[in-house]
PDB file of C-alpha atoms and ligand atoms in Angstrom:
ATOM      1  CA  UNK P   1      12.825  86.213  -3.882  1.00 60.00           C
ATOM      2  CA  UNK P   2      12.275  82.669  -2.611  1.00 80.00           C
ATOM      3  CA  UNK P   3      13.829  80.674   0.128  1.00 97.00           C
ATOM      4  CA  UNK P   4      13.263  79.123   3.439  1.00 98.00           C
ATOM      5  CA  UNK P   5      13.891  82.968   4.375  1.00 98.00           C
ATOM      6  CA  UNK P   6      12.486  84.797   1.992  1.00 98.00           C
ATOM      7  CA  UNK P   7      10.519  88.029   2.779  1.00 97.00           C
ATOM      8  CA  UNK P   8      12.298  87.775   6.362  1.00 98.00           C
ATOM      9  CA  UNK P   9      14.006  90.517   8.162  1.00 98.00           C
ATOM     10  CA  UNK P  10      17.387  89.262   9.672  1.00 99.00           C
ATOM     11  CA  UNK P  11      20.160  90.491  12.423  1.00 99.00           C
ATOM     12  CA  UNK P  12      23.212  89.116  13.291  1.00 99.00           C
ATOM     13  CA  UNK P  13      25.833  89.781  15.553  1.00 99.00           C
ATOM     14  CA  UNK P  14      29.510  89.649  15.004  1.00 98.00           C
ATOM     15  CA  UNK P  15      28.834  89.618  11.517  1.00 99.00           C
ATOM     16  CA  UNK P  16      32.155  90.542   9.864  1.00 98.00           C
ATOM     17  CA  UNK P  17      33.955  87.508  10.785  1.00 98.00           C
ATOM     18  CA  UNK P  18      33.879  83.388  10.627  1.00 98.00           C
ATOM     19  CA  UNK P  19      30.255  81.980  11.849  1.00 98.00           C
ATOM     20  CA  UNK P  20      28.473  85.207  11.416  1.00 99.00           C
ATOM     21  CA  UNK P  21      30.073  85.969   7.923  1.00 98.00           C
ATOM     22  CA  UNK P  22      29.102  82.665   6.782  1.00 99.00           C
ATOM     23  CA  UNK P  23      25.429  82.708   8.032  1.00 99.00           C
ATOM     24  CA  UNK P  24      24.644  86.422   6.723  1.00 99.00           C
ATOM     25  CA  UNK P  25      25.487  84.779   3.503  1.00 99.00           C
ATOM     26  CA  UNK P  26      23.659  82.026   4.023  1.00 99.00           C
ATOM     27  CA  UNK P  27      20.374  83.998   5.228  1.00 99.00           C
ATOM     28  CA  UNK P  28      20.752  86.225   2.509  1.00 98.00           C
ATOM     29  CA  UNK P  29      20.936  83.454  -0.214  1.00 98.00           C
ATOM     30  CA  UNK P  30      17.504  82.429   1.333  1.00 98.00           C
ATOM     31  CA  UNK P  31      15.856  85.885   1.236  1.00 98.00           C
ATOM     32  CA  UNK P  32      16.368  87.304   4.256  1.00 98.00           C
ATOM     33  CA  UNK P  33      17.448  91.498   4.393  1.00 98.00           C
ATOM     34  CA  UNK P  34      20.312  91.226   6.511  1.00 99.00           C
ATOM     35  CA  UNK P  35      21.614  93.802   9.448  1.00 99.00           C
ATOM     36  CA  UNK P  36      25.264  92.729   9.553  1.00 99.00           C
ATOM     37  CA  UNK P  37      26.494  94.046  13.331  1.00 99.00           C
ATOM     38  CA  UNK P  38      29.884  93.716  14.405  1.00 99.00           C
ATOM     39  CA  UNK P  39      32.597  95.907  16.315  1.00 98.00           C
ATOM     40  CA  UNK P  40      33.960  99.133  14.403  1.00 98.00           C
ATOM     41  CA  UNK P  41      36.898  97.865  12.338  1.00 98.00           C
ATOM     42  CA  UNK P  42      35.706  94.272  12.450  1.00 98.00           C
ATOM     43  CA  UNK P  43      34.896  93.057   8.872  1.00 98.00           C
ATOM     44  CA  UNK P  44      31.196  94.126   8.851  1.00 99.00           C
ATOM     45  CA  UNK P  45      30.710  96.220   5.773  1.00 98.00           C
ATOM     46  CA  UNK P  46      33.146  93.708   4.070  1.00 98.00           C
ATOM     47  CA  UNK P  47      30.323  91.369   4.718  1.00 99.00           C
ATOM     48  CA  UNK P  48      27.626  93.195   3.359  1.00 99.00           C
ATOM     49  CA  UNK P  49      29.829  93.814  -0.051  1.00 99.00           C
ATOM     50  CA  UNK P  50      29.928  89.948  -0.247  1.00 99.00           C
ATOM     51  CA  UNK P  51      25.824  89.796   0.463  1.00 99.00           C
ATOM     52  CA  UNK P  52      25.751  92.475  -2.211  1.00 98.00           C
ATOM     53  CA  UNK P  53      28.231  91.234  -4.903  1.00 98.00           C
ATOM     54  CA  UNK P  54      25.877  87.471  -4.417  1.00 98.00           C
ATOM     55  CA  UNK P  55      22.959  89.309  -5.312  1.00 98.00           C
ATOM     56  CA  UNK P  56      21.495  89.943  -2.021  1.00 98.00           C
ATOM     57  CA  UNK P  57      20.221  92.514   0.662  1.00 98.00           C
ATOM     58  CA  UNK P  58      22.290  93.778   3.894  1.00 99.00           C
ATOM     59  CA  UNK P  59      23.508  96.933   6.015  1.00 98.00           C
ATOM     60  CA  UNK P  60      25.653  97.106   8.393  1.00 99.00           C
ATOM     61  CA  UNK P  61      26.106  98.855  11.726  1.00 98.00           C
ATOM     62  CA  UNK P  62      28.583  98.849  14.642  1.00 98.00           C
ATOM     63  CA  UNK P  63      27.419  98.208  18.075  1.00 99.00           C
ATOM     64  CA  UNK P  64      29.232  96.226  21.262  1.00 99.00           C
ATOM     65  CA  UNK P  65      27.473  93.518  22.439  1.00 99.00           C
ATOM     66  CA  UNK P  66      28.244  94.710  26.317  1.00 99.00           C
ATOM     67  CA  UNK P  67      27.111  97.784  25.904  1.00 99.00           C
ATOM     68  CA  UNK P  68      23.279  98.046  26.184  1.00 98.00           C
ATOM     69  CA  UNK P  69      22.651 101.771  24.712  1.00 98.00           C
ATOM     70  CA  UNK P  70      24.611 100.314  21.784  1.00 99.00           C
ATOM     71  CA  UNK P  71      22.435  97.076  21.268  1.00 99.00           C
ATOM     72  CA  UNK P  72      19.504  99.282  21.550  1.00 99.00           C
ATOM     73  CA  UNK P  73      20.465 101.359  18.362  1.00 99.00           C
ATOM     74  CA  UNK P  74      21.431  98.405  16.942  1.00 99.00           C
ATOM     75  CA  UNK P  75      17.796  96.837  16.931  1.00 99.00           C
ATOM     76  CA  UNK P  76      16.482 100.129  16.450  1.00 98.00           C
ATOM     77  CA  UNK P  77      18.862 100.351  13.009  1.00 99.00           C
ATOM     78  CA  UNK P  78      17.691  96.834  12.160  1.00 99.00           C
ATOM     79  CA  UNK P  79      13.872  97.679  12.774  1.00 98.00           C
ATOM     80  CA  UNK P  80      14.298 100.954  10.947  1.00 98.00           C
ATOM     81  CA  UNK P  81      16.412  99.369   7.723  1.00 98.00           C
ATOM     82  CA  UNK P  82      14.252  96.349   7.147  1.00 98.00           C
ATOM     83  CA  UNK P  83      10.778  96.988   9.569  1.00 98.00           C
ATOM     84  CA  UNK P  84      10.030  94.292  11.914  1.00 98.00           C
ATOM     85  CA  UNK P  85      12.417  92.022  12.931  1.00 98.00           C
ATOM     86  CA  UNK P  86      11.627  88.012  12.143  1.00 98.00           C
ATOM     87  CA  UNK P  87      15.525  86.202  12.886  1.00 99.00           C
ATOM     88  CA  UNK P  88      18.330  87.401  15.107  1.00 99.00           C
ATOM     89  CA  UNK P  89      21.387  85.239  15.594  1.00 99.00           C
ATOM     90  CA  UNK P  90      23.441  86.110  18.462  1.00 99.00           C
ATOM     91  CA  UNK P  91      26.631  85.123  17.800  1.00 98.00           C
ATOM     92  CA  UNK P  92      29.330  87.675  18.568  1.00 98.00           C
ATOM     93  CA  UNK P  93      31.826  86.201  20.998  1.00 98.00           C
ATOM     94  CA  UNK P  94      35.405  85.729  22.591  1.00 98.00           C
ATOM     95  CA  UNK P  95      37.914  83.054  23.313  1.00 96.00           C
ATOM     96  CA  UNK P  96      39.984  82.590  26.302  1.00 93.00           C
ATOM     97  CA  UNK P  97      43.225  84.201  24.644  1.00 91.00           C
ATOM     98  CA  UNK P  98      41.038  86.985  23.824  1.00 93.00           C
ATOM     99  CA  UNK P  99      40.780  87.995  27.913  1.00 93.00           C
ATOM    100  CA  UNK P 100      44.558  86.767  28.303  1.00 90.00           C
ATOM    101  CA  UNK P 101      43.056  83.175  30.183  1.00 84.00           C
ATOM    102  CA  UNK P 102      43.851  80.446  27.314  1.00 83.00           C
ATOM    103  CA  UNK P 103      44.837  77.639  28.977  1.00 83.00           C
ATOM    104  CA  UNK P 104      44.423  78.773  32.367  1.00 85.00           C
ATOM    105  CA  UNK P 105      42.911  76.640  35.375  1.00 86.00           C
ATOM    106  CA  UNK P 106      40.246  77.838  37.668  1.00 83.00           C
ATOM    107  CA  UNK P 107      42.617  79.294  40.312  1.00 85.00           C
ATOM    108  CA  UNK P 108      44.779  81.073  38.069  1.00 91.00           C
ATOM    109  CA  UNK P 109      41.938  83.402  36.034  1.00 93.00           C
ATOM    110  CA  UNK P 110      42.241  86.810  36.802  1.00 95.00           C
ATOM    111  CA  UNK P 111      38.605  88.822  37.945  1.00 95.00           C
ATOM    112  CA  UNK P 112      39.332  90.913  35.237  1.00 96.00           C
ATOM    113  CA  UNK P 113      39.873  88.130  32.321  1.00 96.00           C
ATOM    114  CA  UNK P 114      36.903  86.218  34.327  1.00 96.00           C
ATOM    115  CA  UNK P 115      34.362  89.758  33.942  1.00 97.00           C
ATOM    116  CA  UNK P 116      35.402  90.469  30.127  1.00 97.00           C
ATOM    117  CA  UNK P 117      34.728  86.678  29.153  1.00 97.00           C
ATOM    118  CA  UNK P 118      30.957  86.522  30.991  1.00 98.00           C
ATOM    119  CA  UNK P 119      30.127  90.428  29.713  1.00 98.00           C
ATOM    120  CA  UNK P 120      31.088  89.182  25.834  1.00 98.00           C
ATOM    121  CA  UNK P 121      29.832  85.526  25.934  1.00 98.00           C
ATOM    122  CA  UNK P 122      26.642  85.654  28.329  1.00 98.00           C
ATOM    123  CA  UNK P 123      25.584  89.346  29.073  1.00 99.00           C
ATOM    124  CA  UNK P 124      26.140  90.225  25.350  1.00 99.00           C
ATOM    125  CA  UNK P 125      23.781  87.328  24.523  1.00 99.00           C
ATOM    126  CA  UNK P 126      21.000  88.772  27.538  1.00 98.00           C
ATOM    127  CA  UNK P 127      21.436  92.471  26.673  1.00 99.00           C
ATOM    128  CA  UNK P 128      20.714  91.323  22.132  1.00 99.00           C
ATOM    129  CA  UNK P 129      17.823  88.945  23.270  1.00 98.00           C
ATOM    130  CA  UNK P 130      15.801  91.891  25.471  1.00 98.00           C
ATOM    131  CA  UNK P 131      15.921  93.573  22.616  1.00 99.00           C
ATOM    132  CA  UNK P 132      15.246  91.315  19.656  1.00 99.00           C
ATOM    133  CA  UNK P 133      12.370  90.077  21.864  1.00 99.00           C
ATOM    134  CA  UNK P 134      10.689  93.649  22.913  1.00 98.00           C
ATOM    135  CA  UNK P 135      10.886  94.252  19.047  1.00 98.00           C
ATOM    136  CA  UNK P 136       9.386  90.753  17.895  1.00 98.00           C
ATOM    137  CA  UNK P 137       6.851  90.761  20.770  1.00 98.00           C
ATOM    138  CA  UNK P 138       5.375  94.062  18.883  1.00 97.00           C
ATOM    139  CA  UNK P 139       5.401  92.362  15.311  1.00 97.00           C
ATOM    140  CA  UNK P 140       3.776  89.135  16.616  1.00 97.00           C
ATOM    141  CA  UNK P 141       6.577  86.577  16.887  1.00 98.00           C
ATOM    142  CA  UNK P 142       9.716  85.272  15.113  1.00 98.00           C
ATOM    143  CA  UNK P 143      12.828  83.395  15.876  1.00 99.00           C
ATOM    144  CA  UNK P 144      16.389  83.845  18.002  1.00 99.00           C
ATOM    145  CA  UNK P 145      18.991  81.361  17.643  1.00 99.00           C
ATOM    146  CA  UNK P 146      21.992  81.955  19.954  1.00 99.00           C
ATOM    147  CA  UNK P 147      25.603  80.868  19.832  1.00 98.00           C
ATOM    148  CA  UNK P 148      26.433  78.377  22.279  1.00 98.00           C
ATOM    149  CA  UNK P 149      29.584  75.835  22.245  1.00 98.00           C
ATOM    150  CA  UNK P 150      29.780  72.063  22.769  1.00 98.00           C
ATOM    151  CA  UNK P 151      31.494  73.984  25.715  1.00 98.00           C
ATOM    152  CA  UNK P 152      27.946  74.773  26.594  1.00 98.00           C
ATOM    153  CA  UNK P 153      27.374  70.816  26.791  1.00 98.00           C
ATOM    154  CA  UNK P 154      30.764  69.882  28.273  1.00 98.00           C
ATOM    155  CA  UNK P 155      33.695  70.811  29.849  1.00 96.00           C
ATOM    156  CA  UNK P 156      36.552  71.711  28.444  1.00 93.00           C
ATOM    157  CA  UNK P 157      40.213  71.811  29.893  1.00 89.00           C
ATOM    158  CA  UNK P 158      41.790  75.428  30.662  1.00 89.00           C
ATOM    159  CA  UNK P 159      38.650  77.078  29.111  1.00 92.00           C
ATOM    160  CA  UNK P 160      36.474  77.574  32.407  1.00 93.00           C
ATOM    161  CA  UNK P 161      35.374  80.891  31.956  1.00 96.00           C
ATOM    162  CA  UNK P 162      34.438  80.180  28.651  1.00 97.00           C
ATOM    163  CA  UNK P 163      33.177  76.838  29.621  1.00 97.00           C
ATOM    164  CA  UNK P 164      30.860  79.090  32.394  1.00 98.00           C
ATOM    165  CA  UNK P 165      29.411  81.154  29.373  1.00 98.00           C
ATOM    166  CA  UNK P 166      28.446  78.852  26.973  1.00 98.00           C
ATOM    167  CA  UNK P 167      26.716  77.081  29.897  1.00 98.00           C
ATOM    168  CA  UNK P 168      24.758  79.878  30.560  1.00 99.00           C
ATOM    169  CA  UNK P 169      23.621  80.894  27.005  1.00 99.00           C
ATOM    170  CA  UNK P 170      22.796  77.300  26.824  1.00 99.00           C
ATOM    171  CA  UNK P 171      20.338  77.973  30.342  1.00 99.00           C
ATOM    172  CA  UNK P 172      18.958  81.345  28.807  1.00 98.00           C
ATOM    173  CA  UNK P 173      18.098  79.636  25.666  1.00 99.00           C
ATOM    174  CA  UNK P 174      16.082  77.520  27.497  1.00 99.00           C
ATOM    175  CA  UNK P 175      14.455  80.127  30.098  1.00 98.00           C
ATOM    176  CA  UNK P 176      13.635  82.807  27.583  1.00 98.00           C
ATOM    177  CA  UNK P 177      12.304  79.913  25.235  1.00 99.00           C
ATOM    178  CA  UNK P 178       9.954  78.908  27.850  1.00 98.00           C
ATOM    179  CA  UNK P 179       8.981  82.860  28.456  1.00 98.00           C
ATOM    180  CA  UNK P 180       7.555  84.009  25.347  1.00 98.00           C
ATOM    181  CA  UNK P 181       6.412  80.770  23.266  1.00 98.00           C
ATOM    182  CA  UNK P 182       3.370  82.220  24.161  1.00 98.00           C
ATOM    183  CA  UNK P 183       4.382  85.692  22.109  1.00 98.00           C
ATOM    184  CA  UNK P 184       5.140  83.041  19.129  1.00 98.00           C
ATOM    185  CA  UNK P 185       8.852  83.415  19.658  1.00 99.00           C
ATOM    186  CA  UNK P 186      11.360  80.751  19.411  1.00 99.00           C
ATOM    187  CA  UNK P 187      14.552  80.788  21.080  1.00 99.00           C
ATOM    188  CA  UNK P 188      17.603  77.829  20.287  1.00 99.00           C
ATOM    189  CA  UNK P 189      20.898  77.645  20.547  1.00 99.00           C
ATOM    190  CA  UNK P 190      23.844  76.450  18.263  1.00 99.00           C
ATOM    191  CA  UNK P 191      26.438  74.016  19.505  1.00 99.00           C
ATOM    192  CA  UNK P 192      29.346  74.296  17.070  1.00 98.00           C
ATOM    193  CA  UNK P 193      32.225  72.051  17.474  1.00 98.00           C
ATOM    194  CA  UNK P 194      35.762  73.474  16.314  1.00 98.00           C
ATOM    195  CA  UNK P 195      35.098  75.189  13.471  1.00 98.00           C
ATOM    196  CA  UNK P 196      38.028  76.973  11.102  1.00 98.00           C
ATOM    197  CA  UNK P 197      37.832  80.683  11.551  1.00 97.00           C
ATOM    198  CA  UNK P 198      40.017  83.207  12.869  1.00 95.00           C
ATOM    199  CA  UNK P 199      38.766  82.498  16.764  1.00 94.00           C
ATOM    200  CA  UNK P 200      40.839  78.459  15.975  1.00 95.00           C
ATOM    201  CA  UNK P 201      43.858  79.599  14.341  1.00 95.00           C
ATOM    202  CA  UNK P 202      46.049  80.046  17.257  1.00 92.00           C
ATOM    203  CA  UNK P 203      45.018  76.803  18.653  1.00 92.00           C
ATOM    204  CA  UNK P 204      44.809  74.736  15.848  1.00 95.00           C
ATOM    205  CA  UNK P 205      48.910  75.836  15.061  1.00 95.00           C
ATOM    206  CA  UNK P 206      49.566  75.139  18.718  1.00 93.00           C
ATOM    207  CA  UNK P 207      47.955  71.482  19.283  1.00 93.00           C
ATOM    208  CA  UNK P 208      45.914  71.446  15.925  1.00 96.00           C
ATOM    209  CA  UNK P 209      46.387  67.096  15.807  1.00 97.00           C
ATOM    210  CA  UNK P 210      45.046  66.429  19.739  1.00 96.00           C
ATOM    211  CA  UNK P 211      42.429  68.997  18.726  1.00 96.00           C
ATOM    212  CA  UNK P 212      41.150  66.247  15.544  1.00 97.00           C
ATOM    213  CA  UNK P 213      41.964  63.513  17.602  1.00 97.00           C
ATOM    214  CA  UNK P 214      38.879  64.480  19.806  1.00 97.00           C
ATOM    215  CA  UNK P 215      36.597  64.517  17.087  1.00 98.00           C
ATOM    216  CA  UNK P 216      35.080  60.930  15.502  1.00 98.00           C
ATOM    217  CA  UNK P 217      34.802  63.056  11.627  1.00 98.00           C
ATOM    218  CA  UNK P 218      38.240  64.065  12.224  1.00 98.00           C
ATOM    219  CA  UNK P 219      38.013  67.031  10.607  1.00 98.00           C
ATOM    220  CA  UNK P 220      37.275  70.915  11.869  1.00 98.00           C
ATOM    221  CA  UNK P 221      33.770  72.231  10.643  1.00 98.00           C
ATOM    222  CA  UNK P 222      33.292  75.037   8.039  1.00 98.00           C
ATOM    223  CA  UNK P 223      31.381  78.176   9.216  1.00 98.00           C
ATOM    224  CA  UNK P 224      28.795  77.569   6.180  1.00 98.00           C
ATOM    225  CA  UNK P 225      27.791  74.211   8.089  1.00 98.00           C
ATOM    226  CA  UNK P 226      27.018  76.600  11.345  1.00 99.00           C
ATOM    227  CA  UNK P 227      24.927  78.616   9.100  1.00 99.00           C
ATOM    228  CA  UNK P 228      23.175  76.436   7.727  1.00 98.00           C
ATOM    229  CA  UNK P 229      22.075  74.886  11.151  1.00 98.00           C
ATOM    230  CA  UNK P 230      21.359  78.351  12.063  1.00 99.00           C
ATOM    231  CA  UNK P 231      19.273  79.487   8.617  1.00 99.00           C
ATOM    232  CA  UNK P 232      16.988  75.620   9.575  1.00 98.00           C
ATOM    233  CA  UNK P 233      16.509  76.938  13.216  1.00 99.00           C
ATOM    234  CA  UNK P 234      15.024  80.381  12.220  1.00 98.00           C
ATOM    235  CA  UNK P 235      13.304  78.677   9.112  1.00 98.00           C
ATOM    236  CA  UNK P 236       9.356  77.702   9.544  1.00 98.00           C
ATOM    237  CA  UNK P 237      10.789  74.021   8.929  1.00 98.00           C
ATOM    238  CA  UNK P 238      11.884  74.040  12.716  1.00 98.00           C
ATOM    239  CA  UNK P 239       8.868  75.026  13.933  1.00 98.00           C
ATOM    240  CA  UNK P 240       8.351  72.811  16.822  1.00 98.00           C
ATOM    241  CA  UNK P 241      11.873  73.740  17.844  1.00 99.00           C
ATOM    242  CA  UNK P 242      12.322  75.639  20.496  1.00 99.00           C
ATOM    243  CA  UNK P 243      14.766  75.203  23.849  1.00 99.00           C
ATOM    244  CA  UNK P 244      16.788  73.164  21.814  1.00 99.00           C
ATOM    245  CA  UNK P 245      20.597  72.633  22.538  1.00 99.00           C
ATOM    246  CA  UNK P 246      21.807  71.597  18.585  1.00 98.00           C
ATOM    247  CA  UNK P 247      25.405  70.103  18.592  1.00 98.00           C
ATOM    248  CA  UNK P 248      27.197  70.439  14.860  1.00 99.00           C
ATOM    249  CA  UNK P 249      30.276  69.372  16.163  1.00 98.00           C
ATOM    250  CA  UNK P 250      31.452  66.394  14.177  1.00 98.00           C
ATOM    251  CA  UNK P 251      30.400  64.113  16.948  1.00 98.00           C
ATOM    252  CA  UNK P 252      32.721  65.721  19.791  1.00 98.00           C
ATOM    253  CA  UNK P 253      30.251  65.574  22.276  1.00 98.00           C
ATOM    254  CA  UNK P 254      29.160  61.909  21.687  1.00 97.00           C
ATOM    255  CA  UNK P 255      32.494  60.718  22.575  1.00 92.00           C
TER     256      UNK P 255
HETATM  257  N1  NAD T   1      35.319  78.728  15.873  1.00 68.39           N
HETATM  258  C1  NAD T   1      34.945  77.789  16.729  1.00 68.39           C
HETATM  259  O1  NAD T   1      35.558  76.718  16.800  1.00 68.39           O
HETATM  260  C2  NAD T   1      33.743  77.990  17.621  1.00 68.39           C
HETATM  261  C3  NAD T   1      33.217  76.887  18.287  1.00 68.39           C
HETATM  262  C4  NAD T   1      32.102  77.054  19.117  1.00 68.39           C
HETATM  263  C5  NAD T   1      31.529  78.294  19.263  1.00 68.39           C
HETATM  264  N2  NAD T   1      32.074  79.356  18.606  1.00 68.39           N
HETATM  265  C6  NAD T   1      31.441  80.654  18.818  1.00 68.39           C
HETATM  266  O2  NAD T   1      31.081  81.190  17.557  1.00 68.39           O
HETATM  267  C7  NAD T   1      30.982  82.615  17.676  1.00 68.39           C
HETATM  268  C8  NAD T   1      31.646  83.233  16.472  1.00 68.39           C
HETATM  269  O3  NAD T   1      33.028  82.920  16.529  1.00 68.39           O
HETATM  270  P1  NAD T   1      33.953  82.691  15.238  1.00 68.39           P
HETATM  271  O4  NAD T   1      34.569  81.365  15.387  1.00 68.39           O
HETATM  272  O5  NAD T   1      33.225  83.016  14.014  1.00 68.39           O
HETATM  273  O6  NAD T   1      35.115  83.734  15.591  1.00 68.39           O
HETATM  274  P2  NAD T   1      35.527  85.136  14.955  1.00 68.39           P
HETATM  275  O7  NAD T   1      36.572  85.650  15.874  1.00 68.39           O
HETATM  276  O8  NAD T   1      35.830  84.939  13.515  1.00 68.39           O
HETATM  277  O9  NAD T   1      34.195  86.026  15.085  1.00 68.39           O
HETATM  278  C9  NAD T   1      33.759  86.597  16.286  1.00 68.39           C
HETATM  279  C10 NAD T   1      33.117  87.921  15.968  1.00 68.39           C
HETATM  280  O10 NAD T   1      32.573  88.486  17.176  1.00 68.39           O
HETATM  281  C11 NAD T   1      32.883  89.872  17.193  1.00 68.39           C
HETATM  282  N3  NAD T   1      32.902  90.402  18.560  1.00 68.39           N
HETATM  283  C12 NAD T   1      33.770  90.110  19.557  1.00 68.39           C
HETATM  284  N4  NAD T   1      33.501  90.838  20.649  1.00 68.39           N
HETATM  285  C13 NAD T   1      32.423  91.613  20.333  1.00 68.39           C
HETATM  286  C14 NAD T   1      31.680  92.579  21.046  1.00 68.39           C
HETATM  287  N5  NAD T   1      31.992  92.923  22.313  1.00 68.39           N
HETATM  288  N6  NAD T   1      30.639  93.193  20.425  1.00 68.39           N
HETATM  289  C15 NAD T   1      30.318  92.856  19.142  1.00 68.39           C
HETATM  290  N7  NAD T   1      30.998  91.947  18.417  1.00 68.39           N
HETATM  291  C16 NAD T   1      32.041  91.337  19.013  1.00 68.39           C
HETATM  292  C17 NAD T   1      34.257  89.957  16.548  1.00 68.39           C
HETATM  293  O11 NAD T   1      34.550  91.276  16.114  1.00 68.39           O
HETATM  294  C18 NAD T   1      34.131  88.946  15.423  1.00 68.39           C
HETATM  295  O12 NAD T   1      33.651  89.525  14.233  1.00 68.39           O
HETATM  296  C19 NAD T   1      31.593  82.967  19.027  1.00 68.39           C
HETATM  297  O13 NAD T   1      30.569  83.270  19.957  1.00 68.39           O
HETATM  298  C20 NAD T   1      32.320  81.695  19.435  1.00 68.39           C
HETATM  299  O14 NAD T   1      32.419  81.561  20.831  1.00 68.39           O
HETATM  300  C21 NAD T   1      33.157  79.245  17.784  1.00 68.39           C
END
């Protein structure tokens, strides 16, 4: 098969929903064998059908992000489906009405609502990338992208715990990229903007005009234009990329 993926091995979390749908089709399309991870229940084998029905390869398993044992078998699934491991994008993740905090100022998060948010958004991200990068350290390299936010650039009101996460996925990017260039791995992180998938919906019906108003394209993203910034970052043609911080936001964060 050809492609700017093509012969690669692929994993990607949350995978049965929005951004991680979209960009196990889009990895597919380019070659890549695709482990399709998401939460019992959560859309991944749905997503592999789709990678199958289009002609390409995927499996899928279960595993929570905050739970390491879990994220172990998951790369050990992964390793075991499609042998070493060349892309992982690390994209499962929350919103603030997902820990009951949407909306809500510093002071008025709960410790509970606060813990939930950092364990889906941050640790889930830490816990994937000691994996991905034990596995491609013994296979001689490949490349992580990671899911940050333009909240990992910015702040954004009633969002701070959120706002906190993205921040710090945006700071591990960087450290871990730093850490093993030397192992020939590459570590970057996507920036979407608002995109349309499930995570928007409830926002979008709420205040869906301010939300467009903030952005100079005026228009939400589609989760196939977050894949395909993701499928360019683990491609060979973004070699020299690594650390990076890539907005695709429709020019929120130049504002
Ligand atoms: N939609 C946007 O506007 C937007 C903007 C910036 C960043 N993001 C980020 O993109 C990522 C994907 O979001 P989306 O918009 O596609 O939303 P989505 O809700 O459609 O998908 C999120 C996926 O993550 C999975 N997930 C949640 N908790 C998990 C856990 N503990 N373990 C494993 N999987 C888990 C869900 O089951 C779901 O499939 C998130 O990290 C989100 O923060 C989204």
């Amino acid at each position: 098969m050809s492609g700017l993926l093509a012969g690669r091995s692929a994993l990607v979390t949350g995978g049965g929903s929005g951004i991680g749908r979209a960009t196990c089709l889009a990895m597919a399309r380019e070659g890549a064998r695709v482990t399709v991870s998401d939460l019992p229940g959560a859309g991944a084998e749905e997503t592999v059908a789709l990678v199958r029905a289009a002609g390409g390869e995927a499996h899928a398993v279960h595993a929570d992000v905050t739970q390491p044992d879990q994220v172990a078998a998951m790369v050990q699934a992964a390793l075991a489906a499609y042998g070493p491991l060349h892309c992982a994008f690390n994209n499962a993740g929350i919103a603030a009405m997902h820990v009951g905090a949407g909306g809500q100022r510093m002071g008025d998060i709960s410790l509970q609502s606060w813990e939930r948010m950092l364990a889906v958004n941050l640790t889930g991200v830490f816990l994937c990338m000691a994996q991905e990068i034990a596995a491609m350290e013994r296979s001689g390299g490949g490349a992580i992208v990671n899911i940050a936010s333009v909240a990992g650039l910015v702040g954004l009101p009633g969002s701070n715990a959120y706002v906190v996460a993205k921040h710090g996925v945006v700071g591990l990017t960087r450290a871990a990229a730093i850490d093993h260039a030397a192992a020939g791995i590459r570590v970057n992180a996507v920036c979407p903007g608002y995109i349309d998938t499930p995570m928007i919906t409830e926002a979008m019906a709420r205040r869906g005009e301010q939300i467009l108003g903030t952005v100079p394209l005026r228009r939400l993203g589609q989760a196939e234009e977050i894949a395909q910034a993701v499928v360019f970052l683990c491609s060979d043609r973004a070699a020299f990329m690594t650390g990076a911080a890539m907005p695709v936001d429709g020019g929120y964060t130049t504002v």
